């Protein structure tokens, strides 16, 4: 059984998040959602952020955003919501402002999951910044795509399901 309980196995286990094989990837993402050990979440988070920072791993960026979304439950736990959650929210907001537009729908949903108060409020904060008209249009289009993704992952009933 896959779990993120052994810090010495992290490189291999974190790599499963980015597997080309759908089953290990989905299993790893699901395990992230159930991981409430602060030390483990704190060890996984920089590895996911590093993937987002790596221009050579563009193909993994959507999965990295999905991984941040998958960590919404642990990030909103009392042990992590003051320490790690702000870092994740800031990173997701940065993607909304200047990230690749292919990441926008996934990022909007991740902000809704991690933010726990809906992605609309987070997008409004970003829209208050000075954005180009083109970026505003991209965000509006991405918000519609994000709703479609959310409906698809929940079986058509909005919210709920994962990946």
Coordinates of C-alpha atoms in Angstrom, one line a residue:
X1 CA 0.0 0.0 0.0
X2 CA 1.3 3.5 -0.9
X3 CA 1.6 5.9 2.0
X4 CA 3.9 8.8 2.7
X5 CA 4.9 7.6 6.2
X6 CA 8.5 6.9 5.6
X7 CA 10.6 10.0 5.1
X8 CA 13.5 7.9 3.7
X9 CA 11.2 6.7 0.9
X10 CA 10.1 10.2 -0.2
X11 CA 12.0 10.5 -3.4
X12 CA 10.4 7.4 -4.8
X13 CA 7.0 8.1 -3.3
X14 CA 6.9 11.7 -4.5
X15 CA 7.9 10.5 -8.0
X16 CA 4.7 8.4 -8.0
X17 CA 2.7 11.7 -7.9
X18 CA 4.2 12.5 -11.3
X19 CA 3.9 9.0 -12.8
X20 CA 2.8 8.6 -16.4
X21 CA 0.7 5.7 -15.2
X22 CA -2.7 6.9 -14.1
X23 CA -3.3 4.4 -11.3
X24 CA -0.1 5.2 -9.2
X25 CA -0.6 8.9 -9.8
X26 CA -4.2 8.9 -8.6
X27 CA -3.3 6.7 -5.6
X28 CA -0.5 9.0 -4.6
X29 CA -2.7 12.1 -5.0
X30 CA -5.4 10.5 -2.9
X31 CA -2.9 9.6 -0.2
X32 CA -1.8 13.3 -0.1
X33 CA -5.4 14.2 0.9
X34 CA -5.3 11.9 3.9
X35 CA -1.9 12.9 5.2
X36 CA -2.2 14.8 8.4
X37 CA 1.3 14.4 9.8
X38 CA 2.8 17.9 9.7
X39 CA 6.4 16.7 9.3
X40 CA 5.4 14.6 6.3
X41 CA 3.4 17.4 4.7
X42 CA 6.2 19.8 5.4
X43 CA 8.7 17.4 3.6
X44 CA 6.4 16.8 0.6
X45 CA 5.5 20.4 0.0
X46 CA 8.9 21.7 -1.1
X47 CA 9.3 18.8 -3.5
X48 CA 6.0 19.8 -5.2
X49 CA 6.9 23.5 -5.3
X50 CA 10.3 22.6 -6.8
X51 CA 8.5 20.8 -9.7
X52 CA 6.5 24.0 -10.3
X53 CA 9.7 26.0 -10.4
X54 CA 11.4 23.7 -12.9
X55 CA 10.9 24.8 -16.5
X56 CA 12.2 21.4 -17.6
X57 CA 9.1 19.8 -16.0
X58 CA 6.4 21.8 -17.6
X59 CA 4.5 18.6 -18.4
X60 CA 4.3 17.9 -14.6
X61 CA 3.0 21.4 -13.6
X62 CA -0.7 20.5 -13.8
X63 CA -0.1 17.4 -11.6
X64 CA 1.9 19.6 -9.2
X65 CA -1.1 22.0 -8.9
X66 CA -3.4 18.9 -8.5
X67 CA -1.1 17.7 -5.7
X68 CA -1.4 21.1 -3.9
X69 CA -5.2 20.8 -4.3
X70 CA -5.0 17.2 -3.0
X71 CA -3.3 18.5 0.2
X72 CA -6.3 20.8 1.0
X73 CA -7.4 18.8 4.0
X74 CA -4.0 18.6 5.7
X75 CA -3.3 22.2 4.8
X76 CA -6.5 23.2 6.6
X77 CA -5.7 21.2 9.7
X78 CA -4.9 23.1 12.9
X79 CA -1.2 22.1 12.7
X80 CA -0.7 23.5 9.2
X81 CA -3.2 26.2 8.3
X82 CA -1.1 29.0 9.8
X83 CA 2.3 27.8 8.6
X84 CA 2.1 26.0 5.3
X85 CA -1.3 27.0 3.9
X86 CA -0.4 30.7 3.3
X87 CA 2.7 29.6 1.3
X88 CA 0.5 27.4 -0.9
X89 CA -2.2 30.1 -1.4
X90 CA 0.4 32.7 -2.3
X91 CA 2.0 30.3 -4.9
X92 CA -1.4 29.5 -6.4
X93 CA -2.2 33.2 -6.6
X94 CA 1.1 33.9 -8.3
X95 CA 0.2 31.3 -11.0
X96 CA -3.1 33.1 -11.5
X97 CA -1.2 36.4 -12.1
X98 CA 1.7 35.2 -14.2
X99 CA 1.6 31.4 -14.7
X100 CA 1.0 29.6 -18.0
X101 CA -2.7 29.9 -19.0
X102 CA -3.0 26.1 -19.3
X103 CA -2.6 25.9 -15.5
X104 CA -5.4 28.5 -14.7
X105 CA -8.4 26.2 -14.5
X106 CA -6.5 23.7 -12.2
X107 CA -5.2 26.6 -10.1
X108 CA -8.6 28.1 -9.7
X109 CA -10.0 24.8 -8.4
X110 CA -6.9 24.3 -6.2
X111 CA -7.5 27.7 -4.6
X112 CA -11.1 26.8 -4.0
X113 CA -10.0 23.6 -2.3
X114 CA -7.1 25.0 -0.3
X115 CA -8.7 28.3 0.5
X116 CA -11.9 26.6 1.9
X117 CA -13.8 29.8 1.2
X118 CA -14.3 29.4 -2.5
X119 CA -12.1 30.3 -5.4
X120 CA -14.2 33.3 -6.3
X121 CA -12.8 35.3 -3.3
X122 CA -9.3 34.3 -4.2
X123 CA -9.7 35.3 -7.8
X124 CA -11.2 38.6 -6.7
X125 CA -8.1 39.3 -4.7
X126 CA -6.0 38.6 -7.8
X127 CA -8.2 40.7 -10.0
X128 CA -7.7 43.7 -7.7
X129 CA -4.1 43.6 -8.9
X130 CA -3.0 45.4 -12.0
X131 CA -3.6 42.8 -14.7
X132 CA -3.6 43.2 -18.4
X133 CA -7.0 43.0 -20.1
X134 CA -5.8 39.8 -21.8
X135 CA -5.0 38.2 -18.5
X136 CA -8.4 39.2 -17.1
X137 CA -10.1 37.5 -20.1
X138 CA -7.9 34.4 -19.6
X139 CA -8.9 34.2 -16.0
X140 CA -12.6 34.6 -16.8
X141 CA -12.4 31.8 -19.5
X142 CA -10.4 29.7 -17.1
X143 CA -13.0 30.1 -14.4
X144 CA -15.6 28.5 -16.8
X145 CA -13.2 25.7 -17.6
X146 CA -12.5 25.2 -13.8
X147 CA -16.2 24.7 -13.2
X148 CA -16.3 22.1 -15.9
X149 CA -13.3 20.3 -14.4
X150 CA -15.0 20.4 -11.0
X151 CA -18.2 18.9 -12.4
X152 CA -16.2 16.2 -14.2
X153 CA -14.2 15.2 -11.1
X154 CA -17.3 15.0 -8.9
X155 CA -19.5 13.0 -11.3
X156 CA -21.5 16.0 -12.3
X157 CA -22.7 17.2 -8.9
X158 CA -20.1 19.9 -8.2
X159 CA -17.5 19.7 -5.5
X160 CA -16.6 16.5 -3.7
X161 CA -14.6 14.1 -5.8
X162 CA -10.9 14.3 -6.6
X163 CA -8.9 14.1 -9.8

